[in-house]
Coordinates of C-alpha atoms in Angstrom, one line a residue:
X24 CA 94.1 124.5 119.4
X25 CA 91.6 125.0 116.7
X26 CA 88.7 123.0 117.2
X27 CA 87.6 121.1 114.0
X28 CA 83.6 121.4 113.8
X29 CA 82.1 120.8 109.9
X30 CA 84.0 118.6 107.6
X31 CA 83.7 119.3 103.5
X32 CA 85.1 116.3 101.7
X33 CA 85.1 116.9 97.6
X34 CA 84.8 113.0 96.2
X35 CA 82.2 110.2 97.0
X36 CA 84.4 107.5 95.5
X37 CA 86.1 104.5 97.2
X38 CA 88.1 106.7 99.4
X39 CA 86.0 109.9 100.2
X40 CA 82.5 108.0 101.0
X41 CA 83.7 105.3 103.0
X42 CA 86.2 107.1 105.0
X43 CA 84.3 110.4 105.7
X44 CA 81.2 108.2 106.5
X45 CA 83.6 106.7 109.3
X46 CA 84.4 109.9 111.0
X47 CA 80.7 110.8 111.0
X48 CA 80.1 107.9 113.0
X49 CA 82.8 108.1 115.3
X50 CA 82.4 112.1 115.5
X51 CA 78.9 112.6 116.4
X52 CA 79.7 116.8 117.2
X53 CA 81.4 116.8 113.7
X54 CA 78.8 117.6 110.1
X55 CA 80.0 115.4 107.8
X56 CA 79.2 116.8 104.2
X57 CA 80.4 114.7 101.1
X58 CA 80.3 116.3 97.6
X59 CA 81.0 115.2 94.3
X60 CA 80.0 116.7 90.8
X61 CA 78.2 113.4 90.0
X62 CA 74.8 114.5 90.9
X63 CA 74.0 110.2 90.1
X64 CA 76.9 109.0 92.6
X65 CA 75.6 111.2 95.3
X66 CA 72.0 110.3 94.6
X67 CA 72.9 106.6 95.4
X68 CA 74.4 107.5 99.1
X69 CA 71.5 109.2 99.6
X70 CA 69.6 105.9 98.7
X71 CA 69.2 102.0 99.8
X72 CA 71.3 101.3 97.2
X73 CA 75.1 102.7 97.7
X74 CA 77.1 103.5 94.9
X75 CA 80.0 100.9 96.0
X76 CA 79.5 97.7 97.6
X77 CA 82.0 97.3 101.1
X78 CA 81.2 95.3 104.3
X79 CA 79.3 96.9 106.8
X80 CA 79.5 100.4 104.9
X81 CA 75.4 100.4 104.5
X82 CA 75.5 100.2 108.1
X83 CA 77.9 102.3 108.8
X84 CA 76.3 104.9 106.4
X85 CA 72.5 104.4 107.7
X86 CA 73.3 105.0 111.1
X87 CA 74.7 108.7 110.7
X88 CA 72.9 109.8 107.7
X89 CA 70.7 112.8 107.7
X90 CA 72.1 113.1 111.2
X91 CA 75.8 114.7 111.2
X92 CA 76.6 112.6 107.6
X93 CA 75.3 114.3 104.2
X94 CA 75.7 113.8 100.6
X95 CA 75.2 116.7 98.5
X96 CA 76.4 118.4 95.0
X97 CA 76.5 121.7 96.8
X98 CA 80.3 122.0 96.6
X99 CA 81.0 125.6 97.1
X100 CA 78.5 125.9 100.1
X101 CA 79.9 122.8 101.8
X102 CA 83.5 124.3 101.4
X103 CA 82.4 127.5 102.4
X104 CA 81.3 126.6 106.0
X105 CA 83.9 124.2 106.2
X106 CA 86.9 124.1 109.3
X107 CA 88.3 120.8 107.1
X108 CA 88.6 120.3 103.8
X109 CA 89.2 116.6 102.3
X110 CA 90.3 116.3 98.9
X111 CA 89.7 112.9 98.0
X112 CA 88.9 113.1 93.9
X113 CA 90.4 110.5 91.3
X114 CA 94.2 110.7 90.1
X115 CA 94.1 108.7 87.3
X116 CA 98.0 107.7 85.3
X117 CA 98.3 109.9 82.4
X118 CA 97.2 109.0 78.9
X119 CA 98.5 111.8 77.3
X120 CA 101.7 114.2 77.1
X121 CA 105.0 114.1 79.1
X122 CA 104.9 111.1 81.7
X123 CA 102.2 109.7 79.4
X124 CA 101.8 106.2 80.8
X125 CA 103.5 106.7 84.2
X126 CA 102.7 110.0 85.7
X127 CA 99.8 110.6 88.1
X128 CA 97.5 113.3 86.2
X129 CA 96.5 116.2 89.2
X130 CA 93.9 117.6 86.6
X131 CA 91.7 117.5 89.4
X132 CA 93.4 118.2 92.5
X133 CA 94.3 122.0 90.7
X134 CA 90.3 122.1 89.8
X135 CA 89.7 121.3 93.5
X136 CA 92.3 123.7 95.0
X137 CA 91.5 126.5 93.0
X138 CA 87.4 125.7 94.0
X139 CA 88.7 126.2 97.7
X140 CA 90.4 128.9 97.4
X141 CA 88.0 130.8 95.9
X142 CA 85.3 130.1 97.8
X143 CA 87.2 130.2 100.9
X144 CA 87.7 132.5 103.6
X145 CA 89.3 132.9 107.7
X146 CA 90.8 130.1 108.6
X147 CA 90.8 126.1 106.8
X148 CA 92.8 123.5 106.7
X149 CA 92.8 120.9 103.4
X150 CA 94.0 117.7 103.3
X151 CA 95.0 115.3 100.7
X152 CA 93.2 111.9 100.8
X153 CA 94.1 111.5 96.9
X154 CA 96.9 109.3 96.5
X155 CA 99.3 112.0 94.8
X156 CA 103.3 112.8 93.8
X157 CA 105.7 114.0 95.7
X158 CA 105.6 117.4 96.4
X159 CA 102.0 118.2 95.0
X160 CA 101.1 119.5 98.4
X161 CA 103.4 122.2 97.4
X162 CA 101.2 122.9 93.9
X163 CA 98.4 123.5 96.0
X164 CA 100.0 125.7 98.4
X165 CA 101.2 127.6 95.6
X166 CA 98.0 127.9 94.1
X167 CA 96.5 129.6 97.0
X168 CA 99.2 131.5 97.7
X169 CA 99.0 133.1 94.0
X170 CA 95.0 133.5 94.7
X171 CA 95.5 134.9 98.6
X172 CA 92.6 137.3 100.0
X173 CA 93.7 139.3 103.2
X174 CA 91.3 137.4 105.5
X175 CA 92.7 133.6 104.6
X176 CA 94.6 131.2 105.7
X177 CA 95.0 127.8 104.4
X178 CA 96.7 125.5 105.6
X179 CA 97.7 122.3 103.6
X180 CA 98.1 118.9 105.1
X181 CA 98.7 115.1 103.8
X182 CA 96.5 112.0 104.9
X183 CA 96.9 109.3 103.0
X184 CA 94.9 106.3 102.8
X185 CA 96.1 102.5 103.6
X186 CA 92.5 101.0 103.0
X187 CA 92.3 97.6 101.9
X188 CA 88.9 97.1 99.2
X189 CA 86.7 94.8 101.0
X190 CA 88.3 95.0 104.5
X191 CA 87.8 99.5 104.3
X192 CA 85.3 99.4 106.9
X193 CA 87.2 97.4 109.1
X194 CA 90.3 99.3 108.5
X195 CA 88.8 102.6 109.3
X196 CA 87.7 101.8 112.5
X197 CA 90.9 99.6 113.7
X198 CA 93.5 101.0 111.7
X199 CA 97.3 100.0 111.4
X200 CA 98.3 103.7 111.2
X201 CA 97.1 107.2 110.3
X202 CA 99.3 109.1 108.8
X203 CA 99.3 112.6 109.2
X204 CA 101.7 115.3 107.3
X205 CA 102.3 119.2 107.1
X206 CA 104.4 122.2 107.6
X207 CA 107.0 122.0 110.5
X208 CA 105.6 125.8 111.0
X209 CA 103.7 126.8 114.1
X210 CA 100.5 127.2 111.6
X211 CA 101.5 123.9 110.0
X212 CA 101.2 121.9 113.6
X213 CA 98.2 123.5 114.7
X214 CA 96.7 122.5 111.6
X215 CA 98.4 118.3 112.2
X216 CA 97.0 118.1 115.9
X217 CA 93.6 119.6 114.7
X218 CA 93.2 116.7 111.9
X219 CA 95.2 114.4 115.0
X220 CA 92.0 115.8 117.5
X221 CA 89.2 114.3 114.5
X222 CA 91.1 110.7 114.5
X223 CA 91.7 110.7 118.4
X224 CA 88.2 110.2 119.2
X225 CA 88.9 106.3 118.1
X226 CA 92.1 105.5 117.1
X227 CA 95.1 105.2 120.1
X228 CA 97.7 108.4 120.1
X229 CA 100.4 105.9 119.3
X230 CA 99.1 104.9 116.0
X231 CA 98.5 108.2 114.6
X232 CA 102.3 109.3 113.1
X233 CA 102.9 113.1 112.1
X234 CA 106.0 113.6 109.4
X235 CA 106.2 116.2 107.0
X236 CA 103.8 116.6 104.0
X237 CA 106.8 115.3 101.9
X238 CA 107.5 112.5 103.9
X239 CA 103.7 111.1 104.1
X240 CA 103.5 111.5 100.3
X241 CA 105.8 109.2 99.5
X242 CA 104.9 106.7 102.3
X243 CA 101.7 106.4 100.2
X244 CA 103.5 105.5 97.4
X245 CA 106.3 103.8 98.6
X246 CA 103.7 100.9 100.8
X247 CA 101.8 100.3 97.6
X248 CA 105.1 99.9 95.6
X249 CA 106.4 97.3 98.5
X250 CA 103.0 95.2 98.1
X251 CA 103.3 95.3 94.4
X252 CA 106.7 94.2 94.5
X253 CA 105.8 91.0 97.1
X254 CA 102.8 89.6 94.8
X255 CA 104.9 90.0 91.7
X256 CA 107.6 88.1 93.4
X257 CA 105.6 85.7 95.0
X258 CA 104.3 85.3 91.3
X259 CA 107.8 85.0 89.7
X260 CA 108.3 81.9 92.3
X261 CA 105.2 80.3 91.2
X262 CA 106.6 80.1 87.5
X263 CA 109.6 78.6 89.0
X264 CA 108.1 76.6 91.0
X265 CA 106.2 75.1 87.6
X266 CA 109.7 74.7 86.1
X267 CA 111.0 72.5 88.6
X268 CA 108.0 70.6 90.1
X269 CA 108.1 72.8 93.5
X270 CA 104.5 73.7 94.9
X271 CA 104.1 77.4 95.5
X272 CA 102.0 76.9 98.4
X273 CA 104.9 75.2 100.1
X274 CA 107.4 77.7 99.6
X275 CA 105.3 80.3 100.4
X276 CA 104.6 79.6 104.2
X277 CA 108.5 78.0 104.5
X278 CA 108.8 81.4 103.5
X279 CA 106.7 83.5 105.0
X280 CA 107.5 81.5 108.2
X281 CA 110.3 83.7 108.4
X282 CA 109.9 87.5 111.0
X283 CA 112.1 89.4 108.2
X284 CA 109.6 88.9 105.9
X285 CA 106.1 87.0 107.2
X286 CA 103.2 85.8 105.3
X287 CA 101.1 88.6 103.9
X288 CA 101.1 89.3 100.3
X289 CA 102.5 85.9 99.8
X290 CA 99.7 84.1 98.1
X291 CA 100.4 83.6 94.4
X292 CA 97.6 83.9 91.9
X293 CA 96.9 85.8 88.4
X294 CA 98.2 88.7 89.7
X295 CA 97.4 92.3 91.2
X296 CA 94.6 94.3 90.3
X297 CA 92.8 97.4 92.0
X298 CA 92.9 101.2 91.5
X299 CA 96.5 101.9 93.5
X300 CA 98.8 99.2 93.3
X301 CA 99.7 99.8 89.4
X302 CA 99.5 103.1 89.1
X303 CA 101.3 103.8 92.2
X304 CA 104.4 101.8 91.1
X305 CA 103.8 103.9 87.7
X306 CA 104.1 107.1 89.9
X307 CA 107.4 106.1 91.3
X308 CA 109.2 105.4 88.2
X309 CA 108.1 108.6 86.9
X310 CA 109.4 110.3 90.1
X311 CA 112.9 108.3 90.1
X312 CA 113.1 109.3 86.1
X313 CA 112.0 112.7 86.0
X314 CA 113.0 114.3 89.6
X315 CA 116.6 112.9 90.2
X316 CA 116.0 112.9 94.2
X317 CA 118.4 110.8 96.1
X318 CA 116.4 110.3 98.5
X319 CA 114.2 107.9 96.5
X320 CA 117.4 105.8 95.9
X321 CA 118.2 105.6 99.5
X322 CA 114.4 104.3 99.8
X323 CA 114.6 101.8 98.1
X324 CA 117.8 100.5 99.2
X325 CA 115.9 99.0 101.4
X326 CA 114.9 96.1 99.2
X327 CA 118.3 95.2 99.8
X328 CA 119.3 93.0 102.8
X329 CA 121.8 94.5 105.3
X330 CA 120.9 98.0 103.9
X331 CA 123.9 99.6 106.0
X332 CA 126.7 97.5 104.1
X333 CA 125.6 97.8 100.4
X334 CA 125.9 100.8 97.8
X335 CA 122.7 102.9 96.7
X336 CA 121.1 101.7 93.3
X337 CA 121.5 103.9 90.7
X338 CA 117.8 106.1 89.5
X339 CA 118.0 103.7 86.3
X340 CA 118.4 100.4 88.5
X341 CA 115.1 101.6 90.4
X342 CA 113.0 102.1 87.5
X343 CA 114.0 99.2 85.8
X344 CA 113.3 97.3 89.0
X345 CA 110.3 98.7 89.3
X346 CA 109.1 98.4 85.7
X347 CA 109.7 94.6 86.3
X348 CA 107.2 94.0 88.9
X349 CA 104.7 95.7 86.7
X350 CA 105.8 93.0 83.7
X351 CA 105.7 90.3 86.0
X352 CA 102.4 90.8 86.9
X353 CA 101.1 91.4 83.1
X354 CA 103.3 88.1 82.6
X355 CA 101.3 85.8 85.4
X356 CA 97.9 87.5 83.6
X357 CA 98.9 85.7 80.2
X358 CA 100.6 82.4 81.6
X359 CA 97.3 82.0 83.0
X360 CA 95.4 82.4 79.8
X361 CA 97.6 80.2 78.0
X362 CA 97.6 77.4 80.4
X363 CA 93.6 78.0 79.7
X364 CA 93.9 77.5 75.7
X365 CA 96.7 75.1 75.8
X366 CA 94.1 72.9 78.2
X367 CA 91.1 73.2 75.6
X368 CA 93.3 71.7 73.2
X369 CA 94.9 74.6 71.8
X370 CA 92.0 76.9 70.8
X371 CA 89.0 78.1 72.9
X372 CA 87.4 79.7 69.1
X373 CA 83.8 79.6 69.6
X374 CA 84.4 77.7 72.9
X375 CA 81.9 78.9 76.0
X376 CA 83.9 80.3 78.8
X377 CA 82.5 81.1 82.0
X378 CA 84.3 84.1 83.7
X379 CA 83.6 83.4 87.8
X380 CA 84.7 87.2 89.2
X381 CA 85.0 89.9 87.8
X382 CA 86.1 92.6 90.7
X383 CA 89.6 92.9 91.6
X384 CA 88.7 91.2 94.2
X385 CA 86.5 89.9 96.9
X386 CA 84.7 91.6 99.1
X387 CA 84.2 94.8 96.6
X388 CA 82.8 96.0 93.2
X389 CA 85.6 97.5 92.2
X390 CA 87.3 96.2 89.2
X391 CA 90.1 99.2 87.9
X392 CA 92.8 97.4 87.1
X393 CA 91.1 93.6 87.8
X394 CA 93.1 90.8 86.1
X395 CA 89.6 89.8 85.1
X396 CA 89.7 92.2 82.2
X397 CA 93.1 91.1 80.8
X398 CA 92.4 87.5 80.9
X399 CA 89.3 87.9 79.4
X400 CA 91.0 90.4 77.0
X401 CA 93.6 87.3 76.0
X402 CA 90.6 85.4 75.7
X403 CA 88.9 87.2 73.5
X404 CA 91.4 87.9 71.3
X405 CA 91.2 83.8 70.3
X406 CA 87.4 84.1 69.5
X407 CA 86.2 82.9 73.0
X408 CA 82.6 83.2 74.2
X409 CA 82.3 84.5 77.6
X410 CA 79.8 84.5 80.1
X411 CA 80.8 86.4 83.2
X412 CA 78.8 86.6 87.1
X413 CA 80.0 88.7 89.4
X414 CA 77.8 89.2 92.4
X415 CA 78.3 92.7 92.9
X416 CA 80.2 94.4 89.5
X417 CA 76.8 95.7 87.6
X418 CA 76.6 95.0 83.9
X419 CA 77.3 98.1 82.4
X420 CA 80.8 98.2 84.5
X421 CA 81.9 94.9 82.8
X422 CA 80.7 96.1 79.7
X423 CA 82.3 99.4 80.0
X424 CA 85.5 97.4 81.0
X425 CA 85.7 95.2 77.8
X426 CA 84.8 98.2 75.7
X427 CA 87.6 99.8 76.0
X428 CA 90.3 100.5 73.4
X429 CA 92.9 99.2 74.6
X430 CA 91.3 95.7 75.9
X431 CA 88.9 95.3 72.3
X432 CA 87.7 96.0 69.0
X433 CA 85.2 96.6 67.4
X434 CA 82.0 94.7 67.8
X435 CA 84.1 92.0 70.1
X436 CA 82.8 92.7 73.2
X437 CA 78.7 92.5 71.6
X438 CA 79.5 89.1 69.4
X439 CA 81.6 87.3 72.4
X440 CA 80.7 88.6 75.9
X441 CA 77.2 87.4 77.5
X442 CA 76.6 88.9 81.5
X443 CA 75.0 86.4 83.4
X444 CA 72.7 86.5 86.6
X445 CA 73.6 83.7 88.5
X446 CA 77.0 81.4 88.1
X447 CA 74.9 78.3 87.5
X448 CA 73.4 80.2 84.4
X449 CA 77.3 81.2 83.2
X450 CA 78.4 77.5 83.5
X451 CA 75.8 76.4 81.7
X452 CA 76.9 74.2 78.5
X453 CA 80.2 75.6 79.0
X454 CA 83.9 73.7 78.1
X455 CA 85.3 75.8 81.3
X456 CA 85.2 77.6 84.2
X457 CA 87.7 80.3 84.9
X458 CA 87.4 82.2 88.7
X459 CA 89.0 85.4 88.7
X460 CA 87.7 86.9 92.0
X461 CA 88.2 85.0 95.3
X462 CA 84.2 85.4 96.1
X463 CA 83.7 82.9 99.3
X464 CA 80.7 82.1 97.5
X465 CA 82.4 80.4 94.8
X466 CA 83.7 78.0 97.5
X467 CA 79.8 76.9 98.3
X468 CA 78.4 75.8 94.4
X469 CA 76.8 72.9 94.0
X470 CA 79.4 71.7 91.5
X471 CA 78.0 68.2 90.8
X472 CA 75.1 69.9 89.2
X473 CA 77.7 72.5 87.3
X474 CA 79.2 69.7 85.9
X475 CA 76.0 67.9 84.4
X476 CA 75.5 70.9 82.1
X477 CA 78.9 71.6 81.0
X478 CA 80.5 70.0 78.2
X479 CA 82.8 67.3 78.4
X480 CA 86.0 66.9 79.6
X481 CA 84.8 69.5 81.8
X482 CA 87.4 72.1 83.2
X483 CA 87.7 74.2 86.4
X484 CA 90.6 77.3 86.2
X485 CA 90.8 78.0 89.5
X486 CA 92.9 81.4 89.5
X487 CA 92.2 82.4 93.0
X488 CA 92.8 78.7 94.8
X489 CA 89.5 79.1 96.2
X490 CA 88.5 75.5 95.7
X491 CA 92.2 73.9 97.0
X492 CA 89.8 72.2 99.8
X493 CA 87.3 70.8 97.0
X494 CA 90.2 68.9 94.5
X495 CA 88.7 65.6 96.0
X496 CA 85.5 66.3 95.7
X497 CA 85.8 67.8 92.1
X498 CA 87.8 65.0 91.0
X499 CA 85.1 62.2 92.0
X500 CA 82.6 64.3 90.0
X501 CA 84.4 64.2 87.1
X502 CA 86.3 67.5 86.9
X503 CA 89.5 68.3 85.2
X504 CA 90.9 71.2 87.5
X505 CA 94.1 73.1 87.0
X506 CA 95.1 75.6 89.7
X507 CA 97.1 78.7 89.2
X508 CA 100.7 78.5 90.7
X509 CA 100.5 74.5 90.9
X510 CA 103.6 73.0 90.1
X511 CA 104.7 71.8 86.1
X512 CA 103.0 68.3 86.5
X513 CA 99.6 69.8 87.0
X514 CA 97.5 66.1 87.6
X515 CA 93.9 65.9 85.6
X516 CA 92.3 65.2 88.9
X517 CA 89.4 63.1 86.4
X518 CA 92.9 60.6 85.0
X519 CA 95.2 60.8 87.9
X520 CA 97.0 61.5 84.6
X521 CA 100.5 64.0 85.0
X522 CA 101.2 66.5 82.0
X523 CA 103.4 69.3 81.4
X524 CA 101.6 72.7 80.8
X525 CA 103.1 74.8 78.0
X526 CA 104.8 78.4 79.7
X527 CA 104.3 81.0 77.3
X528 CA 107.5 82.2 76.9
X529 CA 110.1 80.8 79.1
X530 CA 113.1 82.9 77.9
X531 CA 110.8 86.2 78.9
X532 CA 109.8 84.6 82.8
X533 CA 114.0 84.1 82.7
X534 CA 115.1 87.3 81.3
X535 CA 112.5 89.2 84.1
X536 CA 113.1 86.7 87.1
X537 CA 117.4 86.8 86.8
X538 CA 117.3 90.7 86.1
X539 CA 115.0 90.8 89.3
X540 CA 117.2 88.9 91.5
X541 CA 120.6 89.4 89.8
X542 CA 120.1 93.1 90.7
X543 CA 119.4 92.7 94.4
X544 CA 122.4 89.9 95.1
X545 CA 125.1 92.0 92.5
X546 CA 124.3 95.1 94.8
X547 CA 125.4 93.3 97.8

């Protein structure tokens, strides 16, 4: 069996640099060498201050580096004396062309495969860690094969990653699954039980699954799709739920009570963020559209109770349903924004917002895709002035955020956005509080001394139901709280008073909730 000895991973992002930091630590006879092109990323892991924030990954880091770990922008050298390659690089939706919008853009996966190949030689194996189509495995085989020398062999393998933000470190070292695919050749399974060798020195034989490259592609995509699918239903309930005076909480855990389905990815909020989830589901649709497999329709049969008595959906039915979870979730972003306005009576012009959170979510700095940026987005666009803390998103990320394009113009983001150092300074003369992150810190603010600053009627968004244990307490101070995913009658916890909130857009919650649902009961 070939013996894996020096590991090259190209990428110090949010998979590469946790994950490879991991194996150094669990590996101890295994050199570890990250690279990136971003001689200021890789300056950071070799500093105190890490380039993303993640539980226990300073620790983690700190305790191998230097020693079998290294950060470096000496790319073709690493490769070079590599037995494992790790391609772990960004593959970002496109913005331009065909699949403009949808499709994942490998613009860097080819740069990567053609670095390796030309600076390869003997024997190496190189694995995907990118989240990537269908089939791209295949590019890059073809790619080397076009560039072959007579001493090398490559082999190419799949290994996706199921890491949560904020729980990585955690995952990594107690993980689920790893999943582990490649050629059903004799060269293709020596190269699977060498990568299986790395992960066996921690993880138990029986969670560590080997499938084909094709088939641990599209688990990748397929999970994310799955969780995608779950918050934006959980969300779709929740508007429901405001329609007919049902609490969402409720439903969820009579719901989630149930083995079929269980609890996770049942808490309703202002929807999905994060690099994956989105673009993932983007990358499927593309797939079902442009490749006509049959095998992505059996797939998702599965959403369908009793898979075994019901007829396949049809490629359009799948991309419609999976366009739907995407618009449900960009629907719960601006039914949240609008419940804000409508509760400022009806214009927030010139009105000081504090934004609580601004990363995706707790736990990390990461903030592609955050629902922070689209509420604030919505709230910009009706002249609000925002002052957003987030404890570990630097400025120049929020900034960079706002800035773009397609979220403002002009001089917006300069006249109306304000980054504060502390949450106390954000609140500050505000007429609301919005919290867009879940930070556990959030739960601990002395809010009675909030409240003396702030304007009044003073109001508390709460889009995370981090404070669903404070409602007394907030109402004795003299808060007026409204909670995302509460019921119709949302009660001014100051009044004891019950009014009807304002959904933006009922006939569009109805047209996307009975096209969801109609689909799945009309196919039974």
């Amino acid at each position: 069996m070939v013996a894996v000895k020096k590991i090259c991973c190209i990428g110090a992002g949010y998979v590469g640099g946790p994950t490879c930091s991991v194996i150094a630590q669990m590996c101890p006879k295994i050199k570890v060498t990250v690279v990136d092109v971003n001689e200021a990323r890789i300056n950071a892991w070799n500093s105190d201050r890490l380039p993303i924030y993640e539980p226990g990954l300073k620790e983690v880091v700190e305790s191998c580096r230097g020693r079998n770990l290294f950060f470096s922008t000496g790319i073709d050298d690493a490769i070079r004396e590599a037995d494992l390659v790790f391609i772990s690089v960004n593959t970002p939706t496109k913005t331009y062309g065909m699949g403009k919008g949808r499709a994942a853009d490998l613009k860097y996966i080819e740069a990567c495969a053609r670095r390796i190949v030309q600076h390869s030689n003997g024997y190496k194996i190189v694995t995907e860690k990118s989240t990537v189509p269908v089939r791209a495995a295949e590019s890059i085989r073809r790619i080397f094969d076009a560039n072959t020398k007579p001493n090398l062999n490559l082999q190419v393998l799949s290994n996706p990653e199921f890491l949560a933000e904020g729980t990585a470190i955690r995952d990594l070292k107690n993980p689920d699954r790893v999943l582990i695919g490649g050629d059903e050749t004799e060269e293709g399974q020596k190269a699977v039980h060498a990568l299986c060798a790395v992960y066996e020195h921690w993880v138990p034989k029986e969670r560590i699954i080997t499938t084909n490259t094709w088939s641990s592609e599209l688990s990748k995509l397929a999970a994310n799709a799955f969780l995608a699918q779950r918050i934006s239903s959980i969300n779709s309930i929740s508007a429901l739920c405001e329609a007919t005076g049902a609490d969402v909480e409720e439903v969820a855990r009579a719901i989630g009570m149930d083995q079929r389905i269980g609890n996770k990815f049942l808490k309703a909020s202002v929807g999905f963020g994060g690099s994956c989830f989105q673009k993932d589901v983007l990358n499927l649709v593309y797939l079902c559209e442009a490749l006509n497999l049959p095998e992505v329709a059996r797939y998702w049969q599965q959403f369908i109770p009793e898979v075994n008595q019901t007829p396949l959906f049809t490629l359009l039915q799948i991309c419609d349903f999976l366009v739907e979870v995407i618009d449900m979730n960009d629907y719960q972003r601006r039914r949240f924004a609008s419940h804000i306005i409508d509760s400022l009576f009806n214009t927030v012009t010139d009105k000081k917002i504090a934004i609580l959170g601004f990363a995706f979510k707790k736990d990390t700095g990461d903030t592609r895709e955050s629902s922070s940026i689209y509420i604030s987005k919505y709230l910009m666009d009706e002249g609000a002035k925002l002052h957003i803390y987030d404890p570990k998103v630097p400025r120049e990320q929020i900034i960079l955020d706002l800035s773009h394009p397609g979220v403002s113009e002009d001089d917006q983001v300069s006249r109306l956005v304000t980054i504060s150092k502390d949450p106390y300074e954000a609140c500050d003369g505000a007429h609301a509080i919005v919290i867009c992150t879940e930070w556990d810190m959030f739960k601990e603010l002395n809010y009675e001394r909030i409240h003396k600053k702030m304007l009044k009627p003073s109001f508390i968004f709460d889009g995370r139901r981090v404070l669903d244990d404070l409602h007394n307490e907030l109402q004795v101070i003299g808060f007026q709280a409204v909670t995302a995913a509460e019921d119709t009658a949302l009660t001014c916890v100051t009044t004891g008073e019950k009014r009807c909130l304002h959904l933006e857009s009922k006939d569009e919650f109805s047209r996307v909730w009975l096209m969801l649902f109609f689909r799945i009961s009309s196919a039974t």
